[in-house]
Coordinates of C-alpha atoms (C1' of nucleotides) in Angstrom, one line a residue:
Chain A
M39 CA 19.6 19.8 8.3
D40 CA 19.5 21.1 11.9
D41 CA 19.9 24.8 10.9
P42 CA 17.6 26.8 13.2
A43 CA 16.8 29.1 10.3
V44 CA 15.0 26.3 8.7
K45 CA 11.3 26.2 9.6
D46 CA 9.5 23.0 10.5
C47 CA 6.2 22.9 8.7
T48 CA 3.4 20.5 7.7
I49 CA 2.4 20.0 4.1
S50 CA -1.2 21.2 4.7
E51 CA 0.2 24.7 5.5
I52 CA 2.9 24.8 2.9
S53 CA 1.4 27.7 0.9
R54 CA 2.2 30.0 3.9
F55 CA 5.9 29.2 3.4
N56 CA 6.5 30.0 -0.3
E57 CA 10.1 30.8 -0.9
D58 CA 11.1 29.8 2.6
L59 CA 13.5 27.1 3.7
C60 CA 11.4 24.4 5.3
R61 CA 11.8 21.0 7.0
I62 CA 9.2 18.3 6.5
K63 CA 9.1 15.1 8.4
G64 CA 7.3 12.4 6.6
W65 CA 7.4 9.3 4.5
V66 CA 8.1 8.4 0.8
Y67 CA 4.7 8.0 -0.8
N68 CA 6.0 7.6 -4.4
K69 CA 8.9 8.6 -6.5
R70 CA 9.9 9.1 -10.1
S71 CA 13.3 9.6 -11.5
S72 CA 14.6 10.9 -14.8
G73 CA 18.3 10.2 -14.8
K74 CA 20.0 12.8 -12.7
I75 CA 16.8 14.3 -11.2
V76 CA 14.5 12.6 -8.7
F77 CA 10.9 13.5 -7.8
V78 CA 10.0 12.2 -4.4
I79 CA 6.3 12.5 -3.3
V80 CA 6.4 13.0 0.4
R81 CA 3.5 12.5 2.7
D82 CA 3.4 13.7 6.3
G83 CA -0.2 12.8 7.4
T84 CA -1.5 16.3 6.4
G85 CA -1.0 15.9 2.7
L86 CA 1.3 15.2 -0.2
I87 CA 4.1 17.3 -1.6
Q88 CA 6.5 16.7 -4.4
A89 CA 10.2 17.1 -3.5
V90 CA 12.6 17.7 -6.3
A91 CA 16.2 16.6 -5.9
S92 CA 18.8 17.5 -8.5
R93 CA 22.5 16.5 -8.7
E94 CA 23.8 20.0 -8.1
D95 CA 21.8 20.3 -4.8
V96 CA 22.2 16.9 -3.2
G97 CA 25.1 15.4 -5.2
D98 CA 25.4 12.2 -7.2
E99 CA 25.2 10.1 -4.1
G100 CA 22.1 11.9 -2.8
V101 CA 20.2 11.4 -6.1
K102 CA 21.3 7.7 -6.2
L103 CA 20.2 7.2 -2.6
L104 CA 16.8 8.8 -3.2
D105 CA 16.3 6.9 -6.4
R106 CA 16.5 3.6 -4.7
L107 CA 14.6 4.5 -1.6
P108 CA 11.6 2.1 -1.1
Q109 CA 8.0 3.3 -0.8
E110 CA 7.1 4.3 2.8
S111 CA 10.7 4.9 4.0
S112 CA 10.6 7.6 6.6
I113 CA 12.5 10.7 5.6
V114 CA 13.2 14.2 6.8
V115 CA 13.6 16.7 3.9
V116 CA 14.9 20.3 3.9
G117 CA 14.5 22.6 1.0
K118 CA 13.1 25.7 -0.5
V119 CA 9.3 25.8 -1.1
R120 CA 8.3 26.9 -4.6
E121 CA 5.0 27.5 -6.2
D122 CA 5.0 25.4 -9.4
K123 CA 2.1 24.6 -11.7
R124 CA 3.8 21.3 -12.7
A125 CA 3.7 20.0 -9.1
P126 CA 0.6 18.1 -7.9
G127 CA -0.8 20.4 -5.2
G128 CA 0.7 23.5 -6.7
Y129 CA 3.8 23.7 -4.5
E130 CA 7.0 21.7 -4.4
I131 CA 10.1 21.7 -2.3
H132 CA 13.5 21.9 -3.8
L133 CA 15.7 19.6 -1.8
L134 CA 18.9 20.9 -0.3
D135 CA 19.3 18.1 2.3
F136 CA 17.6 15.1 3.6
R137 CA 17.9 12.3 6.2
V138 CA 16.6 8.8 5.8
V139 CA 15.2 7.9 9.2
D140 CA 14.3 4.4 8.3
E141 CA 14.7 2.6 5.0
A142 CA 11.5 0.6 4.5
D143 CA 11.7 -3.0 3.3
P144 CA 11.2 -3.1 -0.5
D145 CA 8.0 -5.2 -0.3
Y146 CA 5.5 -2.6 0.9
P147 CA 2.2 -4.3 0.1
I148 CA -0.1 -1.3 -0.5
T149 CA 1.1 -0.2 -4.0
L150 CA -0.5 2.7 -5.8
K151 CA -2.5 0.3 -8.0
E152 CA -5.9 -1.2 -7.2
H153 CA -6.4 -3.7 -4.4
G154 CA -9.3 -5.9 -3.3
V155 CA -11.3 -5.3 -0.1
D156 CA -10.1 -8.4 1.6
F157 CA -6.4 -7.6 1.0
L158 CA -6.9 -4.0 2.1
L159 CA -8.7 -5.0 5.3
D160 CA -6.0 -7.5 6.1
H161 CA -3.5 -4.6 5.8
R162 CA -5.7 -2.0 7.5
H163 CA -2.7 -0.9 9.6
L164 CA -1.0 0.2 6.4
W165 CA -4.1 1.0 4.3
I166 CA -4.8 4.0 6.6
R167 CA -1.7 5.6 5.2
T168 CA -3.3 6.2 1.8
P169 CA -4.6 9.7 1.0
R170 CA -8.2 8.6 0.8
Q171 CA -8.2 6.8 4.1
R172 CA -6.4 9.7 5.7
A173 CA -9.1 12.0 4.4
I174 CA -12.0 9.8 5.7
L175 CA -10.4 9.5 9.2
T176 CA -9.9 13.2 9.3
V177 CA -13.6 13.8 8.4
R178 CA -14.5 11.3 11.2
A179 CA -12.4 13.2 13.7
R180 CA -13.8 16.6 12.7
F181 CA -17.4 15.2 12.8
M182 CA -16.9 13.9 16.3
A183 CA -15.3 17.2 17.4
A184 CA -18.3 19.1 16.0
C185 CA -20.7 16.9 17.9
R186 CA -19.0 17.7 21.1
E187 CA -18.8 21.4 20.2
F188 CA -22.5 21.6 19.6
L189 CA -23.5 19.8 22.7
D190 CA -21.0 21.7 24.9
K191 CA -22.3 25.0 23.6
Q192 CA -25.9 23.8 24.3
G193 CA -24.9 23.2 27.9
F194 CA -24.7 19.5 27.8
I195 CA -22.2 17.7 30.1
E196 CA -20.4 14.7 28.8
V197 CA -20.9 11.7 31.1
S198 CA -19.1 8.5 30.3
A199 CA -21.4 5.4 30.3
P200 CA -20.0 2.1 31.4
I201 CA -18.8 -0.4 28.8
L202 CA -19.2 -3.4 31.0
T203 CA -22.8 -3.9 31.9
P204 CA -24.5 -6.6 34.0
S205 CA -27.6 -7.4 32.0
V206 CA -29.2 -7.6 28.7
C207 CA -30.6 -4.1 28.8
E208 CA -33.3 -4.4 26.2
G209 CA -33.5 -8.1 25.7
T210 CA -33.5 -7.8 21.9
T211 CA -30.1 -7.5 20.4
T212 CA -27.4 -10.1 20.7
L213 CA -24.6 -8.9 23.0
F214 CA -21.0 -9.8 23.4
E215 CA -20.6 -11.8 26.6
T216 CA -17.5 -11.6 28.7
R217 CA -16.3 -12.6 32.2
Y218 CA -16.5 -10.1 35.1
F219 CA -14.6 -11.8 37.9
E220 CA -17.0 -14.5 39.0
D221 CA -19.9 -13.1 37.0
K222 CA -21.0 -12.7 33.5
A223 CA -20.9 -9.3 31.9
Y224 CA -21.9 -7.9 28.5
L225 CA -20.3 -5.2 26.4
S226 CA -22.6 -2.2 26.2
Q227 CA -25.0 -1.8 23.3
S228 CA -26.1 1.6 24.4
G229 CA -25.4 4.1 27.2
Q230 CA -29.0 5.4 27.1
L231 CA -30.4 4.1 30.4
Y232 CA -27.4 5.4 32.2
M233 CA -27.8 8.8 30.5
E234 CA -31.4 9.0 31.7
A235 CA -30.0 8.7 35.3
A236 CA -27.4 11.3 34.5
A237 CA -29.9 13.7 33.0
M238 CA -31.8 13.6 36.3
A239 CA -28.6 14.6 38.0
L240 CA -27.1 17.1 35.6
G241 CA -30.0 18.2 33.4
R242 CA -28.5 17.9 29.9
V243 CA -26.0 15.2 29.3
Y244 CA -24.4 13.0 26.6
C245 CA -22.2 10.0 26.3
F246 CA -19.8 9.4 23.5
G247 CA -18.2 6.1 23.1
P248 CA -18.1 2.6 21.5
T249 CA -21.0 0.2 21.5
F250 CA -21.1 -3.4 20.7
R251 CA -23.5 -5.6 18.8
A252 CA -22.9 -9.3 18.3
E253 CA -25.5 -9.6 15.6
K254 CA -24.6 -11.7 12.5
S255 CA -25.2 -8.8 10.2
K256 CA -23.2 -8.7 7.1
T257 CA -24.0 -5.6 5.2
R258 CA -22.5 -2.3 4.2
R259 CA -24.3 -0.6 7.1
H260 CA -23.2 -2.9 10.0
L261 CA -20.2 -3.1 12.3
A262 CA -19.8 -5.2 15.5
E263 CA -18.2 -2.3 17.2
F264 CA -19.2 1.2 16.5
W265 CA -19.4 4.6 18.1
M266 CA -22.5 6.5 19.2
V267 CA -23.1 9.9 20.7
E268 CA -26.2 9.8 22.9
P269 CA -27.6 13.1 24.2
E270 CA -30.3 13.0 26.9
A271 CA -32.1 15.9 28.3
A272 CA -34.5 16.3 31.3
Y273 CA -37.7 18.3 30.7
M274 CA -37.2 18.0 26.9
E275 CA -40.4 16.8 25.2
F276 CA -40.8 15.2 21.8
E277 CA -41.3 18.3 19.6
D278 CA -38.3 20.0 21.1
L279 CA -36.2 16.8 20.6
L280 CA -36.9 16.8 16.9
K281 CA -35.9 20.5 16.6
F282 CA -32.8 19.7 18.7
E283 CA -31.8 16.8 16.5
E284 CA -32.1 18.6 13.2
A285 CA -30.1 21.6 14.7
M286 CA -27.4 19.2 15.8
V287 CA -27.2 17.3 12.5
S288 CA -27.2 20.5 10.5
Y289 CA -24.5 22.0 12.7
V290 CA -22.1 19.1 12.4
V291 CA -22.6 18.8 8.7
A292 CA -21.8 22.5 8.3
R293 CA -18.7 22.2 10.5
V294 CA -17.4 19.3 8.4
L295 CA -18.0 21.4 5.3
E296 CA -16.1 24.3 6.8
T297 CA -13.1 22.3 8.0
C298 CA -12.9 19.4 5.6
E299 CA -13.7 20.7 2.1
K300 CA -10.3 19.5 0.8
E301 CA -10.9 16.1 2.3
L302 CA -14.4 15.8 0.9
R303 CA -13.1 16.5 -2.5
E304 CA -10.3 14.0 -2.1
I305 CA -12.9 11.4 -1.2
G306 CA -14.9 12.4 -4.2
R307 CA -17.9 13.8 -2.3
D308 CA -19.6 16.8 -3.8
P309 CA -19.9 19.5 -1.0
E310 CA -23.0 21.0 -2.7
V311 CA -25.1 18.0 -1.7
L312 CA -24.2 18.6 2.0
A313 CA -24.8 22.3 1.8
K314 CA -28.5 21.6 1.4
I315 CA -28.6 20.0 4.9
V316 CA -30.3 22.8 6.9
P317 CA -33.4 22.9 9.1
P318 CA -36.2 22.1 8.9
F319 CA -36.0 18.4 8.0
P320 CA -39.0 16.8 6.5
R321 CA -41.2 14.6 8.7
M322 CA -43.4 11.6 8.0
T323 CA -45.4 9.6 10.5
Y324 CA -45.1 5.9 10.4
D325 CA -48.7 5.8 9.0
E326 CA -47.7 8.1 6.1
A327 CA -44.5 6.1 5.4
V328 CA -46.4 2.9 5.2
K329 CA -49.0 4.4 2.9
A330 CA -46.2 5.9 0.7
L331 CA -44.5 2.5 0.5
Q332 CA -47.7 0.7 -0.4
E333 CA -48.4 3.2 -3.2
K334 CA -44.9 2.4 -4.5
G335 CA -45.9 -1.3 -4.6
Y336 CA -44.2 -2.6 -1.4
E337 CA -46.1 -5.3 0.4
I338 CA -46.1 -3.9 3.9
A339 CA -48.9 -3.8 6.4
W340 CA -49.4 -1.4 9.3
G341 CA -47.5 -2.8 12.2
D342 CA -44.6 -4.2 10.2
D343 CA -41.2 -2.9 10.9
F344 CA -39.2 -1.4 8.0
G345 CA -36.5 -3.4 6.4
A346 CA -33.5 -1.9 4.7
P347 CA -35.2 -1.5 1.3
H348 CA -38.1 0.4 2.9
E349 CA -35.8 2.8 4.7
S350 CA -33.9 3.4 1.5
E351 CA -37.1 4.0 -0.5
I352 CA -38.3 6.5 2.1
S353 CA -35.0 8.4 2.3
L354 CA -34.8 8.6 -1.5
M355 CA -38.0 10.7 -1.5
W356 CA -36.0 13.7 0.0
D357 CA -32.7 15.4 -0.4
K358 CA -32.4 16.0 3.3
P359 CA -32.6 13.6 6.3
V360 CA -36.2 12.7 7.0
F361 CA -37.7 12.0 10.4
V362 CA -40.1 9.0 10.6
T363 CA -42.2 9.4 13.7
H364 CA -44.9 7.7 15.7
Y365 CA -44.0 4.1 15.2
P366 CA -46.3 1.4 16.5
K367 CA -45.6 0.6 20.1
A368 CA -45.1 -3.1 19.4
I369 CA -42.0 -2.6 17.3
K370 CA -40.2 -0.1 19.5
A371 CA -38.3 -0.4 22.8
F372 CA -40.1 -0.7 26.1
Y373 CA -39.2 2.7 27.4
M374 CA -40.8 4.7 24.6
Q375 CA -43.5 7.2 25.7
P376 CA -46.9 6.4 24.1
D377 CA -48.5 9.3 22.2
P378 CA -51.0 10.8 24.6
S379 CA -53.6 11.2 21.7
R380 CA -53.2 7.7 20.5
D381 CA -52.0 4.8 22.6
D382 CA -50.9 2.5 19.8
V383 CA -48.0 4.6 18.7
V384 CA -45.0 6.1 20.5
L385 CA -43.2 9.5 20.6
G386 CA -40.2 8.1 18.9
A387 CA -38.4 9.1 15.7
D388 CA -35.7 7.7 13.5
L389 CA -33.8 10.0 11.3
L390 CA -33.1 8.5 7.9
A391 CA -30.1 9.9 5.9
P392 CA -30.6 10.8 2.2
E393 CA -29.3 8.7 -0.7
G394 CA -30.3 5.4 0.9
Y395 CA -27.9 5.5 3.8
G396 CA -30.6 4.4 6.3
E397 CA -31.1 5.2 9.9
I398 CA -28.5 7.6 11.4
T399 CA -30.3 8.5 14.6
G400 CA -33.0 6.9 16.7
G401 CA -34.6 8.3 19.7
G402 CA -37.7 9.7 21.4
Q403 CA -39.4 10.7 24.5
R404 CA -39.0 8.2 27.4
I405 CA -41.7 7.0 29.7
H406 CA -41.5 9.0 32.9
D407 CA -44.5 7.4 34.8
F408 CA -43.5 4.7 37.2
D409 CA -46.6 2.5 36.7
L410 CA -46.5 2.7 33.0
L411 CA -42.9 1.8 32.8
M412 CA -43.4 -1.1 35.2
D413 CA -46.2 -2.4 32.9
R414 CA -43.9 -2.2 29.9
I415 CA -41.1 -4.0 31.6
R416 CA -43.5 -6.8 32.5
E417 CA -45.0 -6.9 29.0
H418 CA -41.6 -7.3 27.5
K419 CA -40.9 -10.0 30.1
L420 CA -37.7 -8.2 31.3
P421 CA -36.3 -9.1 34.7
V422 CA -37.7 -6.4 37.0
E423 CA -34.9 -6.8 39.5
D424 CA -32.3 -5.7 36.8
Y425 CA -34.3 -2.5 36.3
Q426 CA -34.8 -1.4 39.9
W427 CA -32.3 1.4 39.6
Y428 CA -34.0 2.5 36.3
L429 CA -37.4 2.5 37.9
D430 CA -36.0 4.5 40.8
L431 CA -35.6 7.4 38.3
R432 CA -39.4 7.4 38.1
K433 CA -39.8 7.3 41.9
Y434 CA -37.8 10.3 42.9
G435 CA -38.8 13.5 41.0
S436 CA -39.5 12.0 37.6
V437 CA -39.8 14.4 34.7
P438 CA -40.6 14.1 31.0
H439 CA -37.3 13.6 29.2
S440 CA -36.0 12.7 25.8
G441 CA -32.9 11.7 24.0
F442 CA -31.4 10.0 20.9
G443 CA -28.4 8.1 19.7
M444 CA -26.5 8.9 16.5
G445 CA -24.3 6.2 15.0
I446 CA -21.0 7.8 14.1
E447 CA -19.9 5.5 11.3
R448 CA -23.2 5.6 9.5
A449 CA -23.3 9.3 9.7
V450 CA -19.7 9.7 8.4
A451 CA -20.3 7.2 5.6
W452 CA -23.3 9.3 4.5
I453 CA -21.3 12.6 4.8
C454 CA -18.4 11.1 2.8
G455 CA -20.7 9.3 0.3
L456 CA -19.0 5.9 1.0
E457 CA -20.2 2.5 -0.2
H458 CA -19.5 0.9 3.2
V459 CA -19.2 1.9 6.8
R460 CA -16.0 -0.1 7.2
E461 CA -13.9 2.7 5.8
T462 CA -15.1 5.1 8.4
A463 CA -13.8 3.1 11.4
P464 CA -10.0 3.2 11.9
F465 CA -9.9 -0.6 12.6
P466 CA -13.4 -1.9 11.8
R467 CA -14.7 -4.9 13.7
M468 CA -17.1 -7.0 11.6
L469 CA -18.8 -10.4 11.6
T470 CA -15.8 -12.1 9.9
R471 CA -13.0 -9.8 10.9
M472 CA -11.3 -8.7 14.1
R473 CA -7.7 -8.3 12.8
P474 CA -5.6 -6.2 12.7
Chain B
rU86 C1' -29.1 -19.1 9.6
rC87 C1' -30.5 -18.4 4.2
rC88 C1' -29.7 -16.6 -1.0
rU89 C1' -26.2 -15.0 -4.9
rC90 C1' -21.2 -14.5 -6.5
rG91 C1' -16.1 -15.5 -6.0
rA92 C1' -10.9 -17.8 -4.8
rU93 C1' -5.0 -18.5 -10.6
rA94 C1' 2.4 -14.9 -9.3
rG95 C1' 3.3 -10.1 -3.6
rC96 C1' -1.3 -7.1 -5.9
rU97 C1' -5.2 -6.6 -9.9
rC98 C1' -6.8 -9.9 -13.4
rA99 C1' -6.7 -13.2 -18.2
rA100 C1' -6.5 -18.2 -20.1
rU101 C1' -12.9 -22.6 -26.0
rG102 C1' -11.6 -29.3 -21.5
rG103 C1' -5.4 -29.3 -24.8
rC104 C1' 2.3 -25.7 -23.4
rA105 C1' -0.1 -21.2 -16.7
rG106 C1' -0.1 -15.6 -19.1
rA107 C1' -0.3 -9.9 -18.8
rG108 C1' 0.0 -5.3 -16.2
rC109 C1' 1.8 -3.4 -11.7
rA110 C1' 5.2 -4.4 -7.6
rU111 C1' 10.4 -6.5 -6.7
rC112 C1' 15.7 -6.9 -8.6
rC113 C1' 19.4 -5.2 -12.7
rG114 C1' 20.3 -1.5 -16.6
rG115 C1' 19.0 3.5 -19.2
rC116 C1' 17.1 8.5 -19.2
rU117 C1' 18.1 16.2 -16.1
rG118 C1' 10.9 18.3 -15.2
rU119 C1' 8.5 13.7 -14.0
rU120 C1' 2.7 13.6 -13.2
rA121 C1' -0.2 6.0 -10.9
rA122 C1' 6.6 8.8 -15.5
rC123 C1' 8.8 6.0 -19.4
rC124 C1' 12.2 2.3 -22.1
rG125 C1' 15.1 -2.6 -21.9
rG126 C1' 16.0 -7.2 -19.2
rA127 C1' 15.5 -10.9 -15.0
rG128 C1' 13.3 -13.7 -11.1
rG129 C1' 8.6 -15.1 -9.3
rG130 C1' 3.0 -20.7 -9.5
rU131 C1' 1.0 -27.2 -4.9
rU132 C1' -4.5 -22.4 -10.0
rG133 C1' -8.0 -22.2 -1.7
rC134 C1' -8.4 -27.7 0.4
rA135 C1' -10.1 -33.0 -0.5
rG136 C1' -12.1 -36.3 -3.7
rG137 C1' -14.4 -37.6 -8.6
rU138 C1' -15.3 -37.6 -14.3
rU139 C1' -11.8 -37.6 -18.5
rC140 C1' -6.6 -39.8 -22.9
rG141 C1' -6.1 -34.9 -20.7
rA142 C1' -9.0 -30.4 -15.5
rG143 C1' -7.3 -23.6 -13.7
rU144 C1' -11.8 -24.9 -16.6
rC145 C1' -16.8 -30.1 -15.6
rC146 C1' -19.1 -32.7 -10.9
rU147 C1' -19.4 -33.4 -5.2
rG148 C1' -18.0 -32.0 -0.4
rC149 C1' -15.3 -28.5 2.7
rU150 C1' -12.7 -23.8 3.9
rC151 C1' -12.3 -18.7 3.3
rG152 C1' -14.2 -14.0 1.4
rA153 C1' -17.7 -10.4 -0.9
rG154 C1' -22.8 -8.5 -1.6
rG155 C1' -27.6 -9.0 0.1
rA156 C1' -31.7 -11.0 3.4
rG157 C1' -33.1 -12.1 8.2
rC158 C1' -31.5 -9.8 12.5
rC159 C1' -30.4 -4.8 13.9
rA160 C1' -33.1 1.6 20.8

RNA sequence: UCCUCGAUAGCUCAAUGGCAGAGCAUCCGGCUGUUAACCGGAGGGUUGCAGGUUCGAGUCCUGCUCGAGGAGCCA
């Protein structure tokens, strides 16, 4: 068991240890027995492997002990790695020794059979042990790492935005309210305004963290707590922003394909679909999108915002993400820069994922003129005193600048081809669910 | 907030208004290459809650609770 000649290894790298003596530290995922031989499927967080225990190697007692070991018992196994076509995964480990670290209670709730959503979410702390959830969380992690890689390579500096914020930044979405000593505070819905300040200090910046929306949305696309990456760059104008966004989205998709092919297959996602995600992405102006929807029979007038069915319809016209640009000023946020050639639309763009996954990024060029921004704040009836610091950015060396936010869970749900964003969050917070 | 659907064993589900059931899981037994192993046996129920109709309600009616999907909402 503790022989130094035995190599510690993970299941994901088992093929490198063929015919070696290995030690794997994991849990019992499943087992089968056939009299005096026991097959224990061990998982270690990197994958699954079949361990074979026969009477001559571990003795009568060993076989009996393994045979009655409950699912999810923690176990350290030592044995010889063998390539074997009969084993799921192609390799198995012939047990010479093992140690039960903790025998699980025999009533582990997540069996290998089907379960309902409600039950699984109540047991999310155990559900994440299943191969599919492990694969999704791995893709999420690689996706987030790829975002940071790309931004760091492009010279962006990560600047953490505050979570506790003093005011209703945009006055639109419903925020979670909390106490801040003697005052009220709100959980952040976006780090953008702070990133605009940081961009004027460091040039190219991004924040990466959780955001909170207290909206009573109850759909497959919504979470009350989700993560966003929000890049913001000084001197970046609208056209460059769109090029930058498509480069970033293409990069992170390619990186996930490179690092998570096994996981994508495990989830049931065809990697070929993602291999098509390369620049340039198609673009439609809001005008063109409205016209296309009207031709398809939707009752929508110029000036209306898109609902979920409209976004789906537009995204289904392409097999790549599509930018919808130049929205009417009235349906977008107060800080959006108006189009210099046309005052009724803004230099903003939403990126809609293919296959009906909806908006995965939203962004645009920000107003850099002090007077114009002040007008907008007044038009939106926002409290000017709360925005003094934001207006300061336009008083001291203002420059054109742009940025966007990408919702991690929606993007990962699209990349994995999932029905619902809830599976992409380790512990999702939704309208009716805050536990576990 | 609204619309639609749902709630029966630990889990997934079945049961024409007429004895509350199956598979899996659990426990006991069998099997030396299994593939969500298989075979035999056992235990396991306030049918979400509260009323009502009926000779009789898991089933029909009313209210409530909880959940799911969607709408609204959602830089």
